[in-house]
Each structure stands twice: as structure tokens, then as C-alpha cells.
């Protein structure tokens, strides 16, 4: 087992089973398990994933956001918030989002809210209690916003991912997650 220290960017691309990389003293420990880095936050510590490049989807198939994803530890509880700035190229296509991943879920409660910035209204909102459940709406073209607030209790370690797509099929219009989106996690237990 090898232990390294530094910032997140200095974490090795891969490791050997059991290797650790410690970020910020002891608040963020990453352990290499099952060919991936698993974050093991101290209780009360937080982790934020920030989107630094736009990503476009041009169909109705839910697609994993390339940056709004984390690997969660087994038998743990987290509070999370995804703040999503999105650009809708065409009103007919709309927008939908979901939570996905390989993490084992003992309990999940999340509220997805989608806001139409043109009409200054809440276009869709719903509670979800399982990975893969999506919420969507037809929405004005242009810049809009969605938020996902919730808690998750894990049974097994795995990925936790924000997904998105068009809500309805369109000819050429896409939907974009924009620079500035974030996924914040706080370990509760």
C-alpha cells in the first residue's frame, strides 16, 4: 500500500488495491478500490465537483454528465446538491435530468426542480426515491436552471452521477450543461 498527500489534481491516475491519497489534511482520503479512486470523507467534510466545460446532448437518452459525478463509500450517509445551469437550444425539446450510478442505495430522497428563466416559473418538480428516475419538462429556449437536493444512504460503494437529456425528440436542437454547474456532497455519517 502506498500513501500520497497533496491536492486532488496530484492524485495518481491509477493505483494498486488499497493505495491512499490524502487531500487537505485528513478530510478527504481517496482509497484505490476495484480499479477506481473511492473518496472517503470524514463525517462533516464536503466535496464539490465543478463543471469547467460545456457538454451537449442532442437526443432523449439520459447521458452521464462528464464532471458531475463522485464515487461514494459503502454504509455511509450523504447530503447533496446539484446546481445545474443549462442552455436549451429549442423549446420543443425541453430538458430532463436524473440521478444514476453503481452505488448501492439503502435510502434515497431527492427533490428535482426545473426552472424556466424566460417565464420565471417552476416548470417541473418531483421527489425521486430511486436511481434512474427522471424529471423533465418542456421549457423555453435559452438559459435555464435546475437543482437537485437530497440525501442518500449507501449500502455498497459505487458511482453517483447526474444525468441529462432532451425531454422530447427534436430535429437539431440540443441541451447543454454549462460551465459553472456543481455537485456538492457532505458526509453525514
mmCIF file of C-alpha atoms in Angstrom:
data_model
loop_
_atom_site.group_PDB
_atom_site.id
_atom_site.type_symbol
_atom_site.label_atom_id
_atom_site.label_comp_id
_atom_site.label_asym_id
_atom_site.label_seq_id
_atom_site.Cartn_x
_atom_site.Cartn_y
_atom_site.Cartn_z
ATOM 1 C CA UNK A 1 0.000 0.000 0.000
ATOM 2 C CA UNK A 2 1.262 3.463 -0.950
ATOM 3 C CA UNK A 3 0.064 6.677 0.704
ATOM 4 C CA UNK A 4 0.468 10.021 -1.072
ATOM 5 C CA UNK A 5 -0.527 13.530 0.016
ATOM 6 C CA UNK A 6 -1.380 16.632 -1.976
ATOM 7 C CA UNK A 7 -4.254 18.296 -3.724
ATOM 8 C CA UNK A 8 -6.860 16.463 -5.781
ATOM 9 C CA UNK A 9 -5.050 17.235 -9.048
ATOM 10 C CA UNK A 10 -1.919 15.475 -7.766
ATOM 11 C CA UNK A 11 -3.798 12.189 -7.196
ATOM 12 C CA UNK A 12 -2.291 9.465 -9.389
ATOM 13 C CA UNK A 13 -4.373 8.412 -12.400
ATOM 14 C CA UNK A 14 -4.449 4.846 -11.093
ATOM 15 C CA UNK A 15 -3.071 2.850 -8.213
ATOM 16 C CA UNK A 16 -2.846 -0.543 -6.579
ATOM 17 C CA UNK A 17 -5.571 -2.038 -4.401
ATOM 18 C CA UNK A 18 -5.504 -0.269 -1.011
ATOM 19 C CA UNK A 19 -3.372 2.729 -2.079
ATOM 20 C CA UNK A 20 -4.406 6.006 -0.441
ATOM 21 C CA UNK A 21 -4.182 9.673 -1.460
ATOM 22 C CA UNK A 22 -4.918 12.217 1.290
ATOM 23 C CA UNK A 23 -6.181 15.707 0.404
ATOM 24 C CA UNK A 24 -6.497 18.604 2.865
ATOM 25 C CA UNK A 25 -5.025 17.013 5.966
ATOM 26 C CA UNK A 26 -7.387 14.167 6.835
ATOM 27 C CA UNK A 27 -10.716 15.476 5.491
ATOM 28 C CA UNK A 28 -10.524 13.749 2.074
ATOM 29 C CA UNK A 29 -8.961 10.299 1.801
ATOM 30 C CA UNK A 30 -9.129 8.503 -1.544
ATOM 31 C CA UNK A 31 -8.609 4.743 -1.486
ATOM 32 C CA UNK A 32 -7.968 2.801 -4.695
ATOM 33 C CA UNK A 33 -10.573 0.007 -4.749
ATOM 34 C CA UNK A 34 -11.978 -2.038 -7.643
ATOM 35 C CA UNK A 35 -9.912 -0.069 -10.229
ATOM 36 C CA UNK A 36 -11.240 3.353 -9.136
ATOM 37 C CA UNK A 37 -10.476 6.032 -6.556
ATOM 38 C CA UNK A 38 -13.076 5.994 -3.757
ATOM 39 C CA UNK A 39 -13.472 9.181 -1.719
ATOM 40 C CA UNK A 40 -13.836 8.553 1.991
ATOM 41 C CA UNK A 41 -14.804 11.879 3.507
ATOM 42 C CA UNK A 42 -14.583 12.438 7.230
ATOM 43 C CA UNK A 43 -18.020 12.954 8.804
ATOM 44 C CA UNK A 44 -18.977 16.603 8.286
ATOM 45 C CA UNK A 45 -16.492 17.097 5.435
ATOM 46 C CA UNK A 46 -17.654 18.205 1.998
ATOM 47 C CA UNK A 47 -16.645 17.615 -1.596
ATOM 48 C CA UNK A 48 -17.617 19.762 -4.599
ATOM 49 C CA UNK A 49 -17.339 18.730 -8.243
ATOM 50 C CA UNK A 50 -17.310 21.749 -10.577
ATOM 51 C CA UNK A 51 -18.112 21.676 -14.297
ATOM 52 C CA UNK A 52 -15.413 23.545 -16.231
ATOM 53 C CA UNK A 53 -16.575 22.743 -19.794
ATOM 54 C CA UNK A 54 -19.959 22.713 -21.562
ATOM 55 C CA UNK A 55 -21.457 19.343 -22.523
ATOM 56 C CA UNK A 56 -24.236 18.857 -25.112
ATOM 57 C CA UNK A 57 -26.827 16.105 -25.561
ATOM 58 C CA UNK A 58 -28.934 16.038 -28.753
ATOM 59 C CA UNK A 59 -31.409 13.227 -28.034
ATOM 60 C CA UNK A 60 -33.700 11.852 -25.304
ATOM 61 C CA UNK A 61 -31.269 9.236 -23.965
ATOM 62 C CA UNK A 62 -30.134 10.151 -20.449
ATOM 63 C CA UNK A 63 -26.394 10.807 -20.606
ATOM 64 C CA UNK A 64 -23.984 10.940 -17.665
ATOM 65 C CA UNK A 65 -22.553 14.369 -17.003
ATOM 66 C CA UNK A 66 -18.808 14.050 -17.576
ATOM 67 C CA UNK A 67 -17.922 16.061 -14.463
ATOM 68 C CA UNK A 68 -20.862 15.927 -12.046
ATOM 69 C CA UNK A 69 -20.066 12.515 -10.582
ATOM 70 C CA UNK A 70 -18.409 11.080 -7.480
ATOM 71 C CA UNK A 71 -17.603 7.669 -6.009
ATOM 72 C CA UNK A 72 -19.288 7.136 -2.626
ATOM 73 C CA UNK A 73 -18.264 4.824 0.223
ATOM 74 C CA UNK A 74 -20.346 1.888 1.451
ATOM 75 C CA UNK A 75 -22.634 2.124 4.508
ATOM 76 C CA UNK A 76 -22.481 5.922 4.628
ATOM 77 C CA UNK A 77 -24.959 8.810 4.548
ATOM 78 C CA UNK A 78 -24.568 11.964 2.433
ATOM 79 C CA UNK A 79 -26.451 15.178 1.796
ATOM 80 C CA UNK A 80 -26.089 16.504 -1.745
ATOM 81 C CA UNK A 81 -26.990 19.382 -4.021
ATOM 82 C CA UNK A 82 -26.573 19.625 -7.790
ATOM 83 C CA UNK A 83 -26.840 23.187 -9.112
ATOM 84 C CA UNK A 84 -27.347 22.908 -12.867
ATOM 85 C CA UNK A 85 -27.102 25.782 -15.327
ATOM 86 C CA UNK A 86 -28.348 24.554 -18.689
ATOM 87 C CA UNK A 87 -28.922 26.005 -22.134
ATOM 88 C CA UNK A 88 -31.876 24.726 -24.136
ATOM 89 C CA UNK A 89 -31.472 25.232 -27.911
ATOM 90 C CA UNK A 90 -35.145 24.630 -28.722
ATOM 91 C CA UNK A 91 -38.341 24.961 -26.685
ATOM 92 C CA UNK A 92 -39.991 21.838 -28.125
ATOM 93 C CA UNK A 93 -37.246 19.525 -26.881
ATOM 94 C CA UNK A 94 -37.272 20.595 -23.250
ATOM 95 C CA UNK A 95 -34.955 19.188 -20.582
ATOM 96 C CA UNK A 96 -34.867 16.227 -18.194
ATOM 97 C CA UNK A 97 -32.407 15.110 -15.537
ATOM 98 C CA UNK A 98 -31.889 12.152 -13.222
ATOM 99 C CA UNK A 99 -29.503 10.574 -10.745
ATOM 100 C CA UNK A 100 -27.719 7.365 -11.681
ATOM 101 C CA UNK A 101 -24.695 5.277 -10.831
ATOM 102 C CA UNK A 102 -23.458 1.992 -9.471
ATOM 103 C CA UNK A 103 -23.681 2.879 -5.764
ATOM 104 C CA UNK A 104 -25.891 0.572 -3.705
ATOM 105 C CA UNK A 105 -28.821 2.561 -2.319
ATOM 106 C CA UNK A 106 -30.280 1.778 1.106
ATOM 107 C CA UNK A 107 -32.347 5.000 1.038
ATOM 108 C CA UNK A 108 -32.611 7.928 -1.395
ATOM 109 C CA UNK A 109 -34.772 11.014 -1.164
ATOM 110 C CA UNK A 110 -34.237 13.805 -3.682
ATOM 111 C CA UNK A 111 -36.252 16.736 -4.995
ATOM 112 C CA UNK A 112 -35.626 17.752 -8.611
ATOM 113 C CA UNK A 113 -36.781 21.264 -9.547
ATOM 114 C CA UNK A 114 -36.504 22.701 -13.074
ATOM 115 C CA UNK A 115 -36.878 26.467 -13.550
ATOM 116 C CA UNK A 116 -37.778 28.282 -16.772
ATOM 117 C CA UNK A 117 -35.790 31.529 -16.661
ATOM 118 C CA UNK A 118 -37.768 33.083 -19.557
ATOM 119 C CA UNK A 119 -41.167 32.746 -17.887
ATOM 120 C CA UNK A 120 -39.759 32.998 -14.344
ATOM 121 C CA UNK A 121 -41.622 29.861 -13.349
ATOM 122 C CA UNK A 122 -41.107 26.414 -11.911
ATOM 123 C CA UNK A 123 -41.549 24.150 -14.956
ATOM 124 C CA UNK A 124 -41.317 20.789 -13.172
ATOM 125 C CA UNK A 125 -40.640 19.376 -9.737
ATOM 126 C CA UNK A 126 -40.883 15.940 -8.209
ATOM 127 C CA UNK A 127 -39.451 13.739 -5.485
ATOM 128 C CA UNK A 128 -37.454 10.715 -6.582
ATOM 129 C CA UNK A 129 -36.550 7.732 -4.403
ATOM 130 C CA UNK A 130 -34.507 5.572 -6.776
ATOM 131 C CA UNK A 131 -31.617 5.971 -9.186
ATOM 132 C CA UNK A 132 -32.709 6.238 -12.819
ATOM 133 C CA UNK A 133 -35.942 8.151 -12.119
ATOM 134 C CA UNK A 134 -36.025 11.304 -14.242
ATOM 135 C CA UNK A 135 -37.937 14.571 -14.077
ATOM 136 C CA UNK A 136 -38.470 16.636 -17.221
ATOM 137 C CA UNK A 137 -40.473 19.396 -18.844
ATOM 138 C CA UNK A 138 -40.940 21.390 -21.997
ATOM 139 C CA UNK A 139 -39.108 24.623 -21.333
ATOM 140 C CA UNK A 140 -38.289 27.913 -23.084
ATOM 141 C CA UNK A 141 -35.200 28.028 -25.259
ATOM 142 C CA UNK A 142 -32.251 29.842 -23.742
ATOM 143 C CA UNK A 143 -30.596 29.801 -20.334
ATOM 144 C CA UNK A 144 -32.412 27.924 -17.554
ATOM 145 C CA UNK A 145 -31.679 26.327 -14.180
ATOM 146 C CA UNK A 146 -32.331 23.077 -12.296
ATOM 147 C CA UNK A 147 -31.478 21.954 -8.789
ATOM 148 C CA UNK A 148 -31.420 18.521 -7.174
ATOM 149 C CA UNK A 149 -31.427 18.440 -3.356
ATOM 150 C CA UNK A 150 -31.399 15.244 -1.347
ATOM 151 C CA UNK A 151 -29.888 12.629 0.901
ATOM 152 C CA UNK A 152 -28.579 9.154 0.168
ATOM 153 C CA UNK A 153 -27.680 6.256 2.441
ATOM 154 C CA UNK A 154 -25.408 3.774 0.696
ATOM 155 C CA UNK A 155 -25.254 0.013 1.091
ATOM 156 C CA UNK A 156 -22.278 -0.607 -1.223
ATOM 157 C CA UNK A 157 -19.624 1.705 -2.674
ATOM 158 C CA UNK A 158 -20.020 2.982 -6.223
ATOM 159 C CA UNK A 159 -20.523 5.930 -8.536
ATOM 160 C CA UNK A 160 -23.172 8.651 -8.074
ATOM 161 C CA UNK A 161 -23.869 10.586 -11.275
ATOM 162 C CA UNK A 162 -26.066 13.425 -12.569
ATOM 163 C CA UNK A 163 -27.601 12.621 -15.972
ATOM 164 C CA UNK A 164 -29.450 14.784 -18.506
ATOM 165 C CA UNK A 165 -31.101 14.778 -21.952
ATOM 166 C CA UNK A 166 -33.790 16.375 -24.083
ATOM 167 C CA UNK A 167 -37.254 15.741 -22.657
ATOM 168 C CA UNK A 168 -38.741 15.178 -26.144
ATOM 169 C CA UNK A 169 -37.162 14.370 -29.510
ATOM 170 C CA UNK A 170 -36.071 17.343 -31.601
ATOM 171 C CA UNK A 171 -34.619 17.760 -35.054
ATOM 172 C CA UNK A 172 -31.382 19.622 -34.435
ATOM 173 C CA UNK A 173 -31.631 21.330 -31.060
ATOM 174 C CA UNK A 174 -29.537 20.217 -28.124
ATOM 175 C CA UNK A 175 -29.460 20.794 -24.399
ATOM 176 C CA UNK A 176 -26.191 21.813 -22.717
ATOM 177 C CA UNK A 177 -24.941 21.568 -19.154
ATOM 178 C CA UNK A 178 -22.916 24.753 -18.886
ATOM 179 C CA UNK A 179 -19.675 25.725 -17.207
ATOM 180 C CA UNK A 180 -20.413 26.542 -13.568
ATOM 181 C CA UNK A 181 -22.633 23.569 -12.690
ATOM 182 C CA UNK A 182 -21.676 21.849 -9.439
ATOM 183 C CA UNK A 183 -22.353 18.744 -7.359
ATOM 184 C CA UNK A 184 -21.782 19.193 -3.621
ATOM 185 C CA UNK A 185 -21.638 16.272 -1.183
ATOM 186 C CA UNK A 186 -21.475 16.417 2.629
ATOM 187 C CA UNK A 187 -20.854 13.199 4.554
ATOM 188 C CA UNK A 188 -23.345 12.893 7.403
ATOM 189 C CA UNK A 189 -22.343 9.505 8.818
#
